[in-house]
Coordinates of C-alpha atoms and ligand atoms in Angstrom, one line a residue:
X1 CA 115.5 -50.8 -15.0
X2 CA 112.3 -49.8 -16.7
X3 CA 111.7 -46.5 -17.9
X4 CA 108.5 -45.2 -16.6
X5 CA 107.4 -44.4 -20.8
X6 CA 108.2 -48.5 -21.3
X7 CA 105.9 -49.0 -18.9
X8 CA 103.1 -47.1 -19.9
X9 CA 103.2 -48.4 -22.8
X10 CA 103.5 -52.1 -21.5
X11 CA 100.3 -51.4 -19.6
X12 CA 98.6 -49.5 -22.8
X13 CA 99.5 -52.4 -24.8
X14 CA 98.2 -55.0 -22.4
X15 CA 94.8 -53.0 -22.1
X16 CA 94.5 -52.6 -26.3
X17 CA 94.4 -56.9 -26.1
X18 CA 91.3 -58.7 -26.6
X19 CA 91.9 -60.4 -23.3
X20 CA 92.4 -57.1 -21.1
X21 CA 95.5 -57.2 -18.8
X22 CA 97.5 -55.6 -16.2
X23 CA 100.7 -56.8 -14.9
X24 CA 100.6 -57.9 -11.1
X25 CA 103.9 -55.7 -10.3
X26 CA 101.3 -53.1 -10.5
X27 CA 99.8 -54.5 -7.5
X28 CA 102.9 -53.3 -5.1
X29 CA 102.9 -49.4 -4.8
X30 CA 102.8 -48.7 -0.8
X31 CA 99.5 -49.3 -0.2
X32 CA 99.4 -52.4 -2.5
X33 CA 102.4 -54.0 -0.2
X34 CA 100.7 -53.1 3.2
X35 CA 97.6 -55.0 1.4
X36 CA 99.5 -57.5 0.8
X37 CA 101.1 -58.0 4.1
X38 CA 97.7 -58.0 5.7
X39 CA 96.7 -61.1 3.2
X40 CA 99.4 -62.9 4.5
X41 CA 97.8 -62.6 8.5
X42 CA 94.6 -63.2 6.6
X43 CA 92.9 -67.1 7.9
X44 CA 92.2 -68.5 4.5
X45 CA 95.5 -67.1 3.0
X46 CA 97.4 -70.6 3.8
X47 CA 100.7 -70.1 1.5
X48 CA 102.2 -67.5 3.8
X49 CA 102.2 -69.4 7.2
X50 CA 101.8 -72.5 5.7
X51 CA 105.5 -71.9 3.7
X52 CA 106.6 -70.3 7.2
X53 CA 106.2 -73.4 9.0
X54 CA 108.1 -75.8 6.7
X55 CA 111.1 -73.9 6.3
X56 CA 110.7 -73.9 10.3
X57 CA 110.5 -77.5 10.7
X58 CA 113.2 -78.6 8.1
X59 CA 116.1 -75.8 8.1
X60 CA 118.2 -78.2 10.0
X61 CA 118.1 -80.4 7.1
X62 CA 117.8 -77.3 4.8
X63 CA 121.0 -76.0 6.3
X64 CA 123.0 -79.5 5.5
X65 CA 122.0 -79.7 2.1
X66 CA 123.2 -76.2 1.3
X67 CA 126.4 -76.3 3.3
X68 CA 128.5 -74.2 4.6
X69 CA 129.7 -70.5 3.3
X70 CA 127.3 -70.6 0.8
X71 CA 125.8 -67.2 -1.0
X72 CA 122.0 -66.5 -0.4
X73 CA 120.5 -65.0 -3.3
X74 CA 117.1 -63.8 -2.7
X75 CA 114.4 -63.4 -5.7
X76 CA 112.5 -60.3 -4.7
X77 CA 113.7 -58.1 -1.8
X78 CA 112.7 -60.6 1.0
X79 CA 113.3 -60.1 4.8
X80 CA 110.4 -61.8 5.5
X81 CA 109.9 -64.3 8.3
X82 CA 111.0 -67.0 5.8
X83 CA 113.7 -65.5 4.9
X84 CA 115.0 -65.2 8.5
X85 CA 114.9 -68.8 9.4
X86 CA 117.5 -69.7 6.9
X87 CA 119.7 -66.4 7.5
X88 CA 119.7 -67.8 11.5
X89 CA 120.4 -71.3 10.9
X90 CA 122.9 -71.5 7.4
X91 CA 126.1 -72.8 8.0
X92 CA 128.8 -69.7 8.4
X93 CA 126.9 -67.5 5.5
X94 CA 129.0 -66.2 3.2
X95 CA 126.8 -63.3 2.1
X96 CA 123.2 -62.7 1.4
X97 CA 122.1 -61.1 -2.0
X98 CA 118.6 -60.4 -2.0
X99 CA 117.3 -58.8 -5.7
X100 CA 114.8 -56.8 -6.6
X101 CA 113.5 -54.1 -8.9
X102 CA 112.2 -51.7 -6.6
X103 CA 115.9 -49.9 -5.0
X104 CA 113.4 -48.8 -1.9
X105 CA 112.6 -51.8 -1.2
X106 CA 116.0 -53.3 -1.7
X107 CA 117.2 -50.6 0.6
X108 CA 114.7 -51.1 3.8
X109 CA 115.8 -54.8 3.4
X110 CA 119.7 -54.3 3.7
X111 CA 119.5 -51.5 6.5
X112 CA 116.7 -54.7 8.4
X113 CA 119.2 -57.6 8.1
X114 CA 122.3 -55.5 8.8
X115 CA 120.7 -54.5 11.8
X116 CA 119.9 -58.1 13.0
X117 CA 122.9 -59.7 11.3
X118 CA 125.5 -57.7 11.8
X119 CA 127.9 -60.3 11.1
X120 CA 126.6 -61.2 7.5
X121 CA 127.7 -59.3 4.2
X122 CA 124.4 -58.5 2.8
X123 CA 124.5 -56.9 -0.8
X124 CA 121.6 -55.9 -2.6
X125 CA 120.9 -55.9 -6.3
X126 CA 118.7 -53.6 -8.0
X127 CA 117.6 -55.8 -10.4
X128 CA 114.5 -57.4 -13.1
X129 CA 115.8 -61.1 -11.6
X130 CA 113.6 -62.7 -14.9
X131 CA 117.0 -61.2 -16.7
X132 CA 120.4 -62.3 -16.2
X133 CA 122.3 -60.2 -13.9
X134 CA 125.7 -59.7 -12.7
X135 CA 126.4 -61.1 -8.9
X136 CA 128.4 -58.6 -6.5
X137 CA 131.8 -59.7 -5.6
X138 CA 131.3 -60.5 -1.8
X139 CA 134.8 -60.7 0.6
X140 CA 134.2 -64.7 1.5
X141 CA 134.5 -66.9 -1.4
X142 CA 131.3 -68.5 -1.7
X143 CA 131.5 -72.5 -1.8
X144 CA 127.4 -72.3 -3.3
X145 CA 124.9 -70.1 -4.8
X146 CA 122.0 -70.8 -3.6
X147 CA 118.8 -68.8 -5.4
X148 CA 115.9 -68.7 -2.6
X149 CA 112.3 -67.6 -4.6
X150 CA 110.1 -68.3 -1.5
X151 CA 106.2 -67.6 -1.8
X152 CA 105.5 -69.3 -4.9
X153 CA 105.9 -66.3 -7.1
X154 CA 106.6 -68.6 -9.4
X155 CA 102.7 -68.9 -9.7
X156 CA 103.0 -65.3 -11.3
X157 CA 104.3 -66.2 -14.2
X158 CA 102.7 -68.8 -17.0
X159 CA 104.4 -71.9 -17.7
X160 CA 106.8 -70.7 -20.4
X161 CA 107.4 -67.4 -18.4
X162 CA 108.6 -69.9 -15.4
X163 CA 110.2 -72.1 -17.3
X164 CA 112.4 -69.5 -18.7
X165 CA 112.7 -68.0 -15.5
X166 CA 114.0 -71.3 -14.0
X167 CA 116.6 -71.5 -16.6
X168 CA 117.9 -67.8 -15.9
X169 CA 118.3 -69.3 -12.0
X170 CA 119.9 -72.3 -13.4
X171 CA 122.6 -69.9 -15.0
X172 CA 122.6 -67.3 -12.1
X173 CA 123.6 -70.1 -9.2
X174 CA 126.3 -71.2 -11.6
X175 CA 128.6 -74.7 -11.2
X176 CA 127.1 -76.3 -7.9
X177 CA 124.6 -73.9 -7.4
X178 CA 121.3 -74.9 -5.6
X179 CA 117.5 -73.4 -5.9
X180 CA 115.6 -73.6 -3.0
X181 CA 111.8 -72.2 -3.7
X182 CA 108.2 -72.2 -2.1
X183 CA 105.9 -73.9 -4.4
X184 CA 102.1 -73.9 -4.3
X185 CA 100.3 -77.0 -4.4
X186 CA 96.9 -78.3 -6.9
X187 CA 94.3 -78.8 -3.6
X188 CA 90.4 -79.2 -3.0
X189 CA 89.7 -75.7 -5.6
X190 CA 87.4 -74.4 -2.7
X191 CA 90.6 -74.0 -0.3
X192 CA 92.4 -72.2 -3.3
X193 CA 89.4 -70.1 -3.8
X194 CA 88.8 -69.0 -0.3
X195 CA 92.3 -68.0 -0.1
X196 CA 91.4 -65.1 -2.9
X197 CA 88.0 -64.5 -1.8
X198 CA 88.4 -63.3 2.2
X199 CA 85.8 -62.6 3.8
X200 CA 87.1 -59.4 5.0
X201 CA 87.6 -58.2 1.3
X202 CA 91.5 -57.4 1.3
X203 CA 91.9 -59.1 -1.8
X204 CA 89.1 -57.6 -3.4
X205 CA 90.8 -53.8 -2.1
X206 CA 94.3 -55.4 -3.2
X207 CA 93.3 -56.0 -6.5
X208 CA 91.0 -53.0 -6.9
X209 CA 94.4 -50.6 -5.2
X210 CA 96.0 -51.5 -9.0
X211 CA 93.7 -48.9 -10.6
X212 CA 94.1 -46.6 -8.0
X213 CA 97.7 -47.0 -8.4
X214 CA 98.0 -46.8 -12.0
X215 CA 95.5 -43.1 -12.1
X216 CA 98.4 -41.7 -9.7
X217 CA 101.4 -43.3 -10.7
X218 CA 100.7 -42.7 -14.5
X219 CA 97.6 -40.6 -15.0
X220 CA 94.8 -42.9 -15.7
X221 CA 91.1 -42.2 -15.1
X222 CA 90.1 -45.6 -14.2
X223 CA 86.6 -45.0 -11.8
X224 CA 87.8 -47.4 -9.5
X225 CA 84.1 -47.6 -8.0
X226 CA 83.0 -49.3 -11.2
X227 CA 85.0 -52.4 -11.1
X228 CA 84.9 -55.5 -8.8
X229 CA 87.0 -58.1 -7.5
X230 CA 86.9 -61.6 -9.6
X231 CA 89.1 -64.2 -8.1
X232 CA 88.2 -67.9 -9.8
X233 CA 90.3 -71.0 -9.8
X234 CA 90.7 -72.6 -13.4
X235 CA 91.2 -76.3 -12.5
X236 CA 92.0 -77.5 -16.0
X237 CA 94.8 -74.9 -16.0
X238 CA 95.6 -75.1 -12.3
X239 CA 95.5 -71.5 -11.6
X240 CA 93.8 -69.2 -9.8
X241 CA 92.4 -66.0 -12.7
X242 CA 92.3 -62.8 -10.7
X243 CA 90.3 -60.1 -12.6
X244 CA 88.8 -56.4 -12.4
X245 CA 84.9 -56.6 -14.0
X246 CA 83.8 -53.9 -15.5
X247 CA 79.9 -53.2 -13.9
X248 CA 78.9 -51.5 -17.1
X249 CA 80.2 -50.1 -20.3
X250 CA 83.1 -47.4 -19.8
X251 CA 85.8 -45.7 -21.0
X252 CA 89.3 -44.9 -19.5
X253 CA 91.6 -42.5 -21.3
X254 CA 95.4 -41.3 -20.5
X255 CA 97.4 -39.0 -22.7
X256 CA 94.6 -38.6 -25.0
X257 CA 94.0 -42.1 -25.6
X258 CA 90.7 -44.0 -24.8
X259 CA 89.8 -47.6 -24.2
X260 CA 86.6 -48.9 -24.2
X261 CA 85.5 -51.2 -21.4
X262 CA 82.0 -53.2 -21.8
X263 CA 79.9 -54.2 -19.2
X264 CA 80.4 -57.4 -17.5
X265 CA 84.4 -57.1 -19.0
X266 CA 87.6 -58.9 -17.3
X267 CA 91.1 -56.8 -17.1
X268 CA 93.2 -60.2 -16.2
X269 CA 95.1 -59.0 -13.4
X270 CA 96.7 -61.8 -12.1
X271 CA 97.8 -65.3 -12.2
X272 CA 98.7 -67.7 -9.9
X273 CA 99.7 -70.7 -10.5
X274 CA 99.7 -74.3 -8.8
X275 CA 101.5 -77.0 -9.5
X276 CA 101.4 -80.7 -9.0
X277 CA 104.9 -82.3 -7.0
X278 CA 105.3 -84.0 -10.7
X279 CA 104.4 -81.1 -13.2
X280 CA 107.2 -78.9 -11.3
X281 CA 110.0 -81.2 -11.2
X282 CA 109.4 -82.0 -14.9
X283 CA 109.9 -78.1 -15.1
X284 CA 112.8 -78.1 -13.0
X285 CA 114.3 -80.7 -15.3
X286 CA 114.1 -79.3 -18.4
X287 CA 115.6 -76.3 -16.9
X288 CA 118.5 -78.7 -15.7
X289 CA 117.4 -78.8 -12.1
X290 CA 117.2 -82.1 -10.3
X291 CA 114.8 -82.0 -7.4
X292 CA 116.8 -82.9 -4.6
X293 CA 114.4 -82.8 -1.5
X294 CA 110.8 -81.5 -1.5
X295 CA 109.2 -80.8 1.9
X296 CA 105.3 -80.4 2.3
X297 CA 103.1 -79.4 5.3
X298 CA 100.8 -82.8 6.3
X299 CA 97.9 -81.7 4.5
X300 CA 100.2 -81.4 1.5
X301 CA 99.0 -77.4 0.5
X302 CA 102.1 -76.3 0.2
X303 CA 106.0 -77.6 -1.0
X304 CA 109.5 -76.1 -0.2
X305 CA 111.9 -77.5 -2.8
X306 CA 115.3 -78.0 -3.1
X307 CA 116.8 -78.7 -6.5
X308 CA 120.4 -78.7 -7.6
X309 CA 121.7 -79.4 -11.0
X310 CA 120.6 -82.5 -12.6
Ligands
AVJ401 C1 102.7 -63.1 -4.1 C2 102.1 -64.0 -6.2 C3 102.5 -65.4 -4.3 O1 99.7 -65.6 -6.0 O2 99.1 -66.0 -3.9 C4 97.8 -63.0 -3.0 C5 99.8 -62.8 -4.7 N1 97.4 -62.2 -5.0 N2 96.5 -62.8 -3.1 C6 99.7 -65.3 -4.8 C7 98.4 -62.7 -4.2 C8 96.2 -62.2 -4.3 C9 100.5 -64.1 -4.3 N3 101.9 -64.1 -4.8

């Protein structure tokens, strides 16, 4: 785990770049997740439901790909709806492992699923999953690993940072081992947009909760009144660029530090990625995955993929 000192100074050094830039796990302090479960009900947010309803429509054919007595290792403390559907309809589970950094989180997730599956072996690892990590040693052999990264968090990270990330999965599901993620689709850039520009502004108080965030959590003086919301979709790099603008020349100082902010300036807050069915299974394969089975919604916004080793 992090040290709270490594991260300040992760966060000082991406704010001392000519291209300002906070990490997105920044996002998630409590107020940041409750955000973020509200943009998941919002309308123009499609991945969420979108992602819901495919694994709902194909787990019958999800479950007969992976098997039976497979293990269920979850990227990022899940028990979401998602997540569910699969732990309700795999073949005779043999345990479910979901991962995460946050021990909280992990925590709330285990006591949740042991409460609705009292059957299943669930055990958590506090973990950073972008590292190899050592799997728990669960009662029923597993026949499968099977690494779930649902919600296209993939989209987080750039393509280098995902392909490396793929290739640490590769490792982690092991001889026979499966991936089974939630990719988000290249679309018409005005659906993409809307989805990051609500009407109701939760994004905008999402992304703005990261400075509010960071002046508790680490002692920051960031006037959180003097930044806004900047959510654009960069079609030559498929991605949506989520930013905090400056609205006029500033300064925010920690530990005796300052940092000069100019008027009209971006702090990059996020990325998020969308690939094209083509661009991600080249990815997959030079990570060794072959893509087994990819299923889409109709209007093709969305793709669940299942890729096993190629
Ligand atoms: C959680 C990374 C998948 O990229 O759509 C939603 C985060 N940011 N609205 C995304 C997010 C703003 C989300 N991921």
């Amino acid at each position: 785990m992090t040290a709270r000192s490594d991260e300040l100074a992760e966060i000082l050094a991406g704010l001392k770049q000519p291209q300002k830039m906070i990490s997105p796990k920044y996002f998630y302090d409590e107020r940041g997740s409750q955000l973020f479960d509200a943009i998941t009900h919002l309308p123009e947010y499609y991945p969420t439901e979108t992602e819901f309803r495919i694994m709902r429509d194909n787990v019958d054919e999800i479950a007969d790909l992976v098997g039976p007595q497979a293990s269920l290792i979850e990227y990022g403390s899940g028990s979401s709806r998602k997540t569910r559907v699969l732990l309700e309809h795999l073949y005779d589970l043999a345990v479910y492992v979901p991962v995460d950094i946050s021990e909280d989180h992990l925590i709330a997730t285990a006591l949740k699923v042991r409460g609705e599956f009292p059957d299943l072996e669930v055990l958590p690892v506090v973990a950073d999953f972008t590292q190899p990590f050592a799997l728990p040693d669960p009662a029923i052999m597993p026949r499968r690993n099977v690494v779930y990264f649902p919600g296209s968090t993939i989209g987080n990270f750039t393509h280098d940072a995902a392909q490396h990330l793929l290739e640490v999965m590769y490792q982690e599901a092991g001889a026979d081992g499966a991936m089974l993620i939630g990719v988000d689709l290249q679309k018409d850039p005005a659906i993409i947009e809307r989805a990051y520009n609500d009407s109701a502004g939760i994004t905008a108080e999402f992304n703005l909760n990261m400075l509010t965030h960071l002046n508790r959590e680490f002692g920051f003086d960031f006037d959180v009144g003097a930044y806004t919301h900047s959510a654009i979709y960069d079609e030559d790099e498929g991605r949506m660029v989520i930013e905090l603008i400056s609205q006029r020349d500033q300064v925010v100082t920690i530990d005796g530090e300052t940092i000069a902010v100019a008027d009209g300036e971006a702090i990059l807050t996020e990325y998020s990625h969308k690939y094209t069915l083509e661009g991600f299974a080249n990815m997959a394969q030079r990570a060794g995955f072959a893509v087994r089975k990819v299923w889409t919604d109709a209007d093709e916004l969305f793709s669940v993929q299942y890729c096993v080793r190629g």
